[in-house]
Coordinates of C-alpha atoms and ligand atoms in Angstrom, one line a residue:
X1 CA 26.5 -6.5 63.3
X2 CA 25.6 -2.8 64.7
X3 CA 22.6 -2.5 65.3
X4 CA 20.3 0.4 65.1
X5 CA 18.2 1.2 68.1
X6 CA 16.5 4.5 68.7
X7 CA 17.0 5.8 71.9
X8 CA 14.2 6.4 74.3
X9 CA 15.6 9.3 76.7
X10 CA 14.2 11.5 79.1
X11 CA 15.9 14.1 77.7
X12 CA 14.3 14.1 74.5
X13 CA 10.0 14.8 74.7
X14 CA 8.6 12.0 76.4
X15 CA 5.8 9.9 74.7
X16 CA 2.3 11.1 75.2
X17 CA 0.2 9.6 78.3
X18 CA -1.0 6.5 77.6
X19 CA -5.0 6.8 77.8
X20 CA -5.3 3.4 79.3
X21 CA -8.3 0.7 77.7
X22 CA -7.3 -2.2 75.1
X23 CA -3.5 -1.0 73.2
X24 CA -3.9 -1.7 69.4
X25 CA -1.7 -1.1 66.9
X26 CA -1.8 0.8 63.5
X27 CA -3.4 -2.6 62.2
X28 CA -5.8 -3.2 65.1
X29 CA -4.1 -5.9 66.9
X30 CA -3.7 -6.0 70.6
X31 CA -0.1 -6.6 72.5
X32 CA -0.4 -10.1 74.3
X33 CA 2.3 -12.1 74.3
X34 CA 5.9 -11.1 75.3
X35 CA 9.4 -13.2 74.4
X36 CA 12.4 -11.9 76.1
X37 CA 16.0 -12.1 75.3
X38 CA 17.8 -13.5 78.3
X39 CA 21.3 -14.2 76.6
X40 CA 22.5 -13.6 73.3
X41 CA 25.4 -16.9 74.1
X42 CA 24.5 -19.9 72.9
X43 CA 26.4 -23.5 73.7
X44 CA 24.9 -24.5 69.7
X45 CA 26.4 -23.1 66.5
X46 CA 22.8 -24.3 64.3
X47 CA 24.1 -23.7 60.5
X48 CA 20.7 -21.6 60.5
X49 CA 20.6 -19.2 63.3
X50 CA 24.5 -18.7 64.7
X51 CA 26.6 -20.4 61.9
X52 CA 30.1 -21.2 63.0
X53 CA 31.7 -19.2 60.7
X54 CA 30.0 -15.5 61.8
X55 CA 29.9 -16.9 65.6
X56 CA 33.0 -17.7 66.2
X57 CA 35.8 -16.9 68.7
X58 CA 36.5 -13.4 67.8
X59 CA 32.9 -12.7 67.6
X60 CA 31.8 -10.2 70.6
X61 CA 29.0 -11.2 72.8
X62 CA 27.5 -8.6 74.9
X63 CA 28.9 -7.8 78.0
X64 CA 26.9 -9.0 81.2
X65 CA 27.0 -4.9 82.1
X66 CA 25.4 -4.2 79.1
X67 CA 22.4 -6.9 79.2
X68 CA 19.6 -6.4 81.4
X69 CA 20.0 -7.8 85.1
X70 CA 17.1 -10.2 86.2
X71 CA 15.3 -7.3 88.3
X72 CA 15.2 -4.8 85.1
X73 CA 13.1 -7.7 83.4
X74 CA 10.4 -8.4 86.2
X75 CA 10.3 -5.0 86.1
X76 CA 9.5 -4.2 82.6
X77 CA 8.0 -7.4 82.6
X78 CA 5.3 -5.8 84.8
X79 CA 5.1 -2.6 82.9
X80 CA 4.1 -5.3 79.9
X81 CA 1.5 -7.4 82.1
X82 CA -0.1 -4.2 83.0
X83 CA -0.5 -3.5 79.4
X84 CA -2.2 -6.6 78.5
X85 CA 0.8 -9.4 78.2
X86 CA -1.0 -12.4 78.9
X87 CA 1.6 -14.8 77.8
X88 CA 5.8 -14.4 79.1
X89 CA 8.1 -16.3 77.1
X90 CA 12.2 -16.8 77.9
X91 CA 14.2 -17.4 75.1
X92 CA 17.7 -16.5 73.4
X93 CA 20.8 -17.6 72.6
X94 CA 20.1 -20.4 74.5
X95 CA 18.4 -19.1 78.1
X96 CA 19.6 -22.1 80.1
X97 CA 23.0 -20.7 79.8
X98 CA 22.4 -17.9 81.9
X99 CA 23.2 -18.6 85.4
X100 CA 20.6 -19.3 88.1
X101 CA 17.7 -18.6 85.3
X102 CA 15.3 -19.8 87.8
X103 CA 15.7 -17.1 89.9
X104 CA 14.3 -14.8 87.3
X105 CA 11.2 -17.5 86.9
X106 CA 10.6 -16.8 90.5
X107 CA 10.4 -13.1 90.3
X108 CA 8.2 -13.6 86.9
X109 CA 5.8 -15.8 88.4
X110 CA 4.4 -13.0 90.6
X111 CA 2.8 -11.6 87.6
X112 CA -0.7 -12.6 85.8
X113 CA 0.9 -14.0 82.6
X114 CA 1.5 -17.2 81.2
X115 CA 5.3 -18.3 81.5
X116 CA 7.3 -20.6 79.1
X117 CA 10.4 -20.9 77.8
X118 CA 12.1 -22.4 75.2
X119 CA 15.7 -24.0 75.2
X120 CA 17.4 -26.4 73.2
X121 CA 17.3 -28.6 75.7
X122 CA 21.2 -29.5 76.1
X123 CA 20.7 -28.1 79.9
X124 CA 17.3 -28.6 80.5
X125 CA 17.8 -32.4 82.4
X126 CA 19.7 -30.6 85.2
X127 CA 17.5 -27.7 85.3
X128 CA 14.0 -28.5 84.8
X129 CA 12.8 -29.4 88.6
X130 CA 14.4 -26.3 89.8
X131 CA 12.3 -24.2 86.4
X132 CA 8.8 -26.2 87.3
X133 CA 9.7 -25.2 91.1
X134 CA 10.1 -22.0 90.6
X135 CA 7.2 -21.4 88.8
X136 CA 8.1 -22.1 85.1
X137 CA 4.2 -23.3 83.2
X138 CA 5.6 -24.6 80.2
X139 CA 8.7 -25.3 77.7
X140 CA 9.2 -26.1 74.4
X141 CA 12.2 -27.8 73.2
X142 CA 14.1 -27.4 69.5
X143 CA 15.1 -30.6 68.0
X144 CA 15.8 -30.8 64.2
X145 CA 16.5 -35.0 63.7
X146 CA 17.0 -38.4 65.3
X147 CA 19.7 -39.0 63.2
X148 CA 23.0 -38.7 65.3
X149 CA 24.4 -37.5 62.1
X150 CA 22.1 -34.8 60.8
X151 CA 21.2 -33.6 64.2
X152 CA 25.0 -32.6 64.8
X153 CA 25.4 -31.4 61.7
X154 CA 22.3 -28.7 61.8
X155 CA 23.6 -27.9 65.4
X156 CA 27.9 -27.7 64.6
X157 CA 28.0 -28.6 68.4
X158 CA 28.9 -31.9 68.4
X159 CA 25.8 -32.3 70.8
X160 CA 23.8 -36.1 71.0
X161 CA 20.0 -36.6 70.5
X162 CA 19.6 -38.6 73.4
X163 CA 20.6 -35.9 75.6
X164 CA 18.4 -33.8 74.3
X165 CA 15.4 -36.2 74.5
X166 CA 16.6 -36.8 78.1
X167 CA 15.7 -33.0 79.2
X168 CA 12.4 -33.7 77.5
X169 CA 11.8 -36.3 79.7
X170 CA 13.1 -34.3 82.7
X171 CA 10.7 -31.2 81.6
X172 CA 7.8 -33.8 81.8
X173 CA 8.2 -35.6 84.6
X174 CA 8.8 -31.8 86.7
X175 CA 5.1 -30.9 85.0
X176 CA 6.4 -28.9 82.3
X177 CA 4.8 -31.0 79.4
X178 CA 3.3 -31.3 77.6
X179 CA 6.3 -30.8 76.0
X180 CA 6.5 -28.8 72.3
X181 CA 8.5 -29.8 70.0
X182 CA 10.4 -27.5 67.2
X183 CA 11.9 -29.0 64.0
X184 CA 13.6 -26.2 62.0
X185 CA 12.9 -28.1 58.4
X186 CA 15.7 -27.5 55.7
X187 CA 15.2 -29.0 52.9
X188 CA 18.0 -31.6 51.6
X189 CA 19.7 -31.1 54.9
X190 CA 16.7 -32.5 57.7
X191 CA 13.6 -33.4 55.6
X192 CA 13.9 -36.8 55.6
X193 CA 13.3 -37.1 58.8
X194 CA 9.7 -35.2 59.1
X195 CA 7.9 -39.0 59.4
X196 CA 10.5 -40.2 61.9
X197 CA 10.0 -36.9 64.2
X198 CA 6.3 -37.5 63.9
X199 CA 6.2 -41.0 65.1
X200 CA 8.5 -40.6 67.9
X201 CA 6.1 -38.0 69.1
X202 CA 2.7 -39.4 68.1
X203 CA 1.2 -40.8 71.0
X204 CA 3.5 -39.1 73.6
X205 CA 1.6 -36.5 74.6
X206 CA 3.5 -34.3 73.7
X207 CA 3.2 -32.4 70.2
X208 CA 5.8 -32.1 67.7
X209 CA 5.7 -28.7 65.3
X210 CA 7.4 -28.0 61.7
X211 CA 8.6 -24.6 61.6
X212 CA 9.5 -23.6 58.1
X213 CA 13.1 -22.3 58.1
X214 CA 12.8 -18.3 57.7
X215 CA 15.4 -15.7 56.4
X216 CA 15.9 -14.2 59.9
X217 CA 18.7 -12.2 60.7
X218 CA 21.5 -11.8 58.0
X219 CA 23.8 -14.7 58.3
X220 CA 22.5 -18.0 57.5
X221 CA 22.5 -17.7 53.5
X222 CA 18.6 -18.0 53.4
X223 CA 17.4 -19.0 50.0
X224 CA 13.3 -19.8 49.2
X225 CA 14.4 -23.1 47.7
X226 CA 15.5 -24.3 51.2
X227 CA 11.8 -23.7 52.6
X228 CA 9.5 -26.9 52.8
X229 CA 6.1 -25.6 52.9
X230 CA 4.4 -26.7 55.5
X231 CA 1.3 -28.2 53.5
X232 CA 4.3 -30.7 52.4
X233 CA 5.1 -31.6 55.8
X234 CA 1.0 -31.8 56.4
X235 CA 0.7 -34.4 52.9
X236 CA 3.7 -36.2 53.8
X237 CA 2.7 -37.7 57.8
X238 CA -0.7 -37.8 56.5
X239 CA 0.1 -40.1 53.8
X240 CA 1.4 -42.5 57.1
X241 CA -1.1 -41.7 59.6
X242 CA -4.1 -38.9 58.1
X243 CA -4.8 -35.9 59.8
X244 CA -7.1 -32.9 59.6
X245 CA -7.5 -29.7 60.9
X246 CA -8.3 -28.5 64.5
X247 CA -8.9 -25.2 65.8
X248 CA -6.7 -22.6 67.1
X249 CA -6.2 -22.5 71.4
X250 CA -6.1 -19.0 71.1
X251 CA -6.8 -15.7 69.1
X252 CA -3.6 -15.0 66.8
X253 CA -1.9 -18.5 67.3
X254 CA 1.2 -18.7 65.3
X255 CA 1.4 -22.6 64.9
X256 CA -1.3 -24.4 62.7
X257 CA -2.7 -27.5 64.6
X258 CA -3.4 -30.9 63.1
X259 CA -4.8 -33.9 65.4
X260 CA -4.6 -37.7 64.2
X261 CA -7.6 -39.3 62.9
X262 CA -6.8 -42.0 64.9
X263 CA -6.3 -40.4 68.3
X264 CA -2.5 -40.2 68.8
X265 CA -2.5 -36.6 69.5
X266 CA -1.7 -33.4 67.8
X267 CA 1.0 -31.6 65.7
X268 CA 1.5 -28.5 64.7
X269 CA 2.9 -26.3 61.4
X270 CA 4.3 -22.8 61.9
X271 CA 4.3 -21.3 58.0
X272 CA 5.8 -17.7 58.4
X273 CA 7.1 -18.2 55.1
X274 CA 4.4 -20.1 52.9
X275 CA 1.0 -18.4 55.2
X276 CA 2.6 -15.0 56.9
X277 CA 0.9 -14.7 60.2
X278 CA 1.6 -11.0 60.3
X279 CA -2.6 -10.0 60.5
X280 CA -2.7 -11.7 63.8
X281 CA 0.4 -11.2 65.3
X282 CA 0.4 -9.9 69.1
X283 CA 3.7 -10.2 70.0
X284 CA 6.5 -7.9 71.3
X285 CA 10.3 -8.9 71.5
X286 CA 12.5 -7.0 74.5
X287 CA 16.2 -8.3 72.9
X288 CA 18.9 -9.2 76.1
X289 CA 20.1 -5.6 76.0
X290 CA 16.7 -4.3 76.6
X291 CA 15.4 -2.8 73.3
X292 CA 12.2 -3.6 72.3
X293 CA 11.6 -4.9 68.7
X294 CA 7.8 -5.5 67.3
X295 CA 8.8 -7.8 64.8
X296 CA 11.4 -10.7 63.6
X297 CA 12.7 -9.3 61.2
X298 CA 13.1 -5.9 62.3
X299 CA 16.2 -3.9 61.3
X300 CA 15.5 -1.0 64.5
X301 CA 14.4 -1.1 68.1
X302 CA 13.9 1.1 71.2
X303 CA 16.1 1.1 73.7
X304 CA 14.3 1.2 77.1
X305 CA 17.5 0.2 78.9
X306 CA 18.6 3.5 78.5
X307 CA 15.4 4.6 80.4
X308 CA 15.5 2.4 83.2
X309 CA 18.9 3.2 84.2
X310 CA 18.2 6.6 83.8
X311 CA 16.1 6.5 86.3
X312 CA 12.9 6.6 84.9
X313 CA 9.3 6.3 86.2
X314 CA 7.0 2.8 85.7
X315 CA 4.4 5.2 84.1
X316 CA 7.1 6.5 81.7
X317 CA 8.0 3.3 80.4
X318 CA 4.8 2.4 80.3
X319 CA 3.8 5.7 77.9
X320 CA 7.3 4.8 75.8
X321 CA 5.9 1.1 75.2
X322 CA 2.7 1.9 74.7
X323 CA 3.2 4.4 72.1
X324 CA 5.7 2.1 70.3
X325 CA 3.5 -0.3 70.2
X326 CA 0.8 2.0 68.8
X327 CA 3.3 2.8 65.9
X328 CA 3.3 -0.5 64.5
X329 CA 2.9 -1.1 61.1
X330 CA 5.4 -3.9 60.4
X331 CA 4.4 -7.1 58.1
X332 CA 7.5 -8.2 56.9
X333 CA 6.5 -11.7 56.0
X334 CA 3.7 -10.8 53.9
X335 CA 5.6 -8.3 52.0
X336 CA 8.7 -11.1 51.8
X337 CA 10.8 -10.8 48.6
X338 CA 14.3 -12.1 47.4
X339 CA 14.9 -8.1 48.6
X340 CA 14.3 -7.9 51.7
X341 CA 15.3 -11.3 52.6
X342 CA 18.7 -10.1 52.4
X343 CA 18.1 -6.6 54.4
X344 CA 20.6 -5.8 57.0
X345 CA 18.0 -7.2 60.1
X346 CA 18.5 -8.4 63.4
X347 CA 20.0 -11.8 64.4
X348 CA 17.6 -14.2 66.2
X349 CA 19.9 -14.9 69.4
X350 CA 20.0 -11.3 69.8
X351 CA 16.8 -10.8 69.6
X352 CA 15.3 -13.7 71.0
X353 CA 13.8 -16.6 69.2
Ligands
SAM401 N1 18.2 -21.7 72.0 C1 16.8 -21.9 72.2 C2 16.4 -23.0 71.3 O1 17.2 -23.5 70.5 O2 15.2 -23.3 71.3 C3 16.0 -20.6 72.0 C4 16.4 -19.7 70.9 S1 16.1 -20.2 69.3 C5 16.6 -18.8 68.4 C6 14.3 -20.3 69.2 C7 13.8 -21.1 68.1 O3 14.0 -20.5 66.9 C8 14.3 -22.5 68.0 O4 13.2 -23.4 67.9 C9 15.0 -22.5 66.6 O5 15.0 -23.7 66.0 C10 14.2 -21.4 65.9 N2 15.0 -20.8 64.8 C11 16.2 -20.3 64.8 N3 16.5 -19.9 63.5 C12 15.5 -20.2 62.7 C13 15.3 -20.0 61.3 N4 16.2 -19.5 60.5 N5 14.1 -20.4 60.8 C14 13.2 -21.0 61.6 N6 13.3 -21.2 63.0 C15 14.5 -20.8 63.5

């Protein structure tokens, strides 16, 4: 898919001096959490985020001249921290598949932010001492079943469970955990499975979170029927072990927490769909090409690559971002219809998950 993105030049006028103080957006909310892009490849084909038959072998991955180098991220990573990032997180495509990752960890960790990342997990056993070593806080791992069935057929890679739970383990025993855990739930295709995933998790430590499938990018033939609602999810584990509510870690948290009444731990619900998040959302997306995208669903970003290589200074990136970031007005997911579901927008592995 082409995608648009709006070139940010010198050439053309430059973007008016950033006054410095707390960045806000046309909706008042601050810029504090970052995910970047590091590949758009991934070794899965999930039916809902690359489906085989739109990722296949003619499709055309970006060339590694075209995506940004590990030095062009720390250093728009830093533009970003000095803007009020607080929180740094690696994703893709799958970001393990990128070679020597943890070299880009290393130059990340020099800045005051948070860093996480999350993975699918397929490579994460191998990698996850050298990721803690170099500086890596956190990760979060994407499973969508137990079952050896439905788990390969929701990721069309042929790819084992245990495997999986082994980089988990790895991740932990580095000093990554706890561990988070995301379930894409589709309904007919993984939802019988919601009570299994919660007890393998419940007293683990670690804390297991229902994402309700969304209608990101184009490809995956999104319908609302295919949602489960998270207050489903919610009813159903509490019917086995009740929960209730706890509060939010942070300002403008995107997953919902739950803790057991009995003291097994926590999970957590991410409703984009069914409770849009939009009102509180801080986050900015830099895609692996280096345009910068202020929502999931957008259909348009800004190319800053363009800049860097251009030769530009850090204060006019700095201006560029900030004044996107002042634009913003996007919502999508509380202005969600059957309409704009199907709207040309941006794929999630490009973009970053
Ligand atoms: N490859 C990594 C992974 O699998 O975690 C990182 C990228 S992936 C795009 C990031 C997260 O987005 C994963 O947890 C994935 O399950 C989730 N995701 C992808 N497509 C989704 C969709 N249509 N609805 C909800 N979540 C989705």
């Amino acid at each position: 898919m082409a995608i648009k993105v709006i070139p940010i030049q010198p050439g053309r006028v430059p973007a008016r001096a950033f006054a410095g103080g707390a960045l806000a957006d046309t909706r008042g909310r601050p810029m504090r959490d970052l995910r970047i892009s590091v590949t758009d490849r991934c070794n899965f084909r999930c039916v809902y985020c690359m489906p085989r038959e739109v990722f296949d072998a003619d499709h055309k991955f970006l060339p590694h001249s075209a995506i940004l180098s590990f030095e062009e991220i720390a250093r728009l990573a830093g533009v970003f921290t000095g803007l009020g990032v607080q929180k740094i997180r690696l994703t893709g495509g799958e970001p393990l598949v990128r070679k020597d990752l943890h070299k880009l960890v290393s130059l990340l960790k020099k800045l005051p932010a948070e860093l996480t990342l999350t993975t699918n997990g397929s490579l994460l056993a191998r990698q996850a001492r050298a990721l803690a070593d170099a500086g890596l806080d956190r990760v979060t791992v994407s499973l969508d079943s137990l079952d050896e069935a439905t788990f390969q057929a929701m990721n069309d890679a042929d790819f084992p469970v245990a495997k999986v739970i082994e980089g988990i383990e790895a991740a932990a025993a580095a000093g990554l955990g706890p561990v988070k855990i995301n379930m894409v739930v589709k309904r007919g295709v993984n939802d019988h499975e919601i009570a299994a995933m919660a007890a393998r998790w419940r007293g683990t430590g670690h804390i297991i979170r229902f994402i309700e499938y969304m209608d990101v990018g184009s490809t995956n033939g999104w319908r609302m029927d295919d949602v489960v609602p998270s207050a489903e999810v919610i009813k159903r584990i509490s019917a086995a072990w009740p929960l209730e509510p706890i509060d939010p870690n942070y300002a403008g948290e995107v997953a919902e927490r739950w803790r057991y009444k009995d003291g097994a731990g926590e999970v957590g619900v991410i409703s984009s769909v069914t409770q849009a998040f939009c009102a509180t959302c801080n986050r900015m997306r830099l895609s692996t090409e280096g345009s910068l995208f202020t929502c999931l669903f957008a259909q348009s970003g800004h190319d800053l690559k363009q800049m860097l290589r251009a030769g530009a200074s850090d204060e006019a990136i700095r201006n560029e971002i900030a004044a996107v970031w002042q634009g913003r007005a996007d919502r999508y997911s509380e202005i969600r219809t059957s309409q704009t579901s199907s709207l040309k927008k941006v794929e999630m592995s490009y973009i970053g998950g």
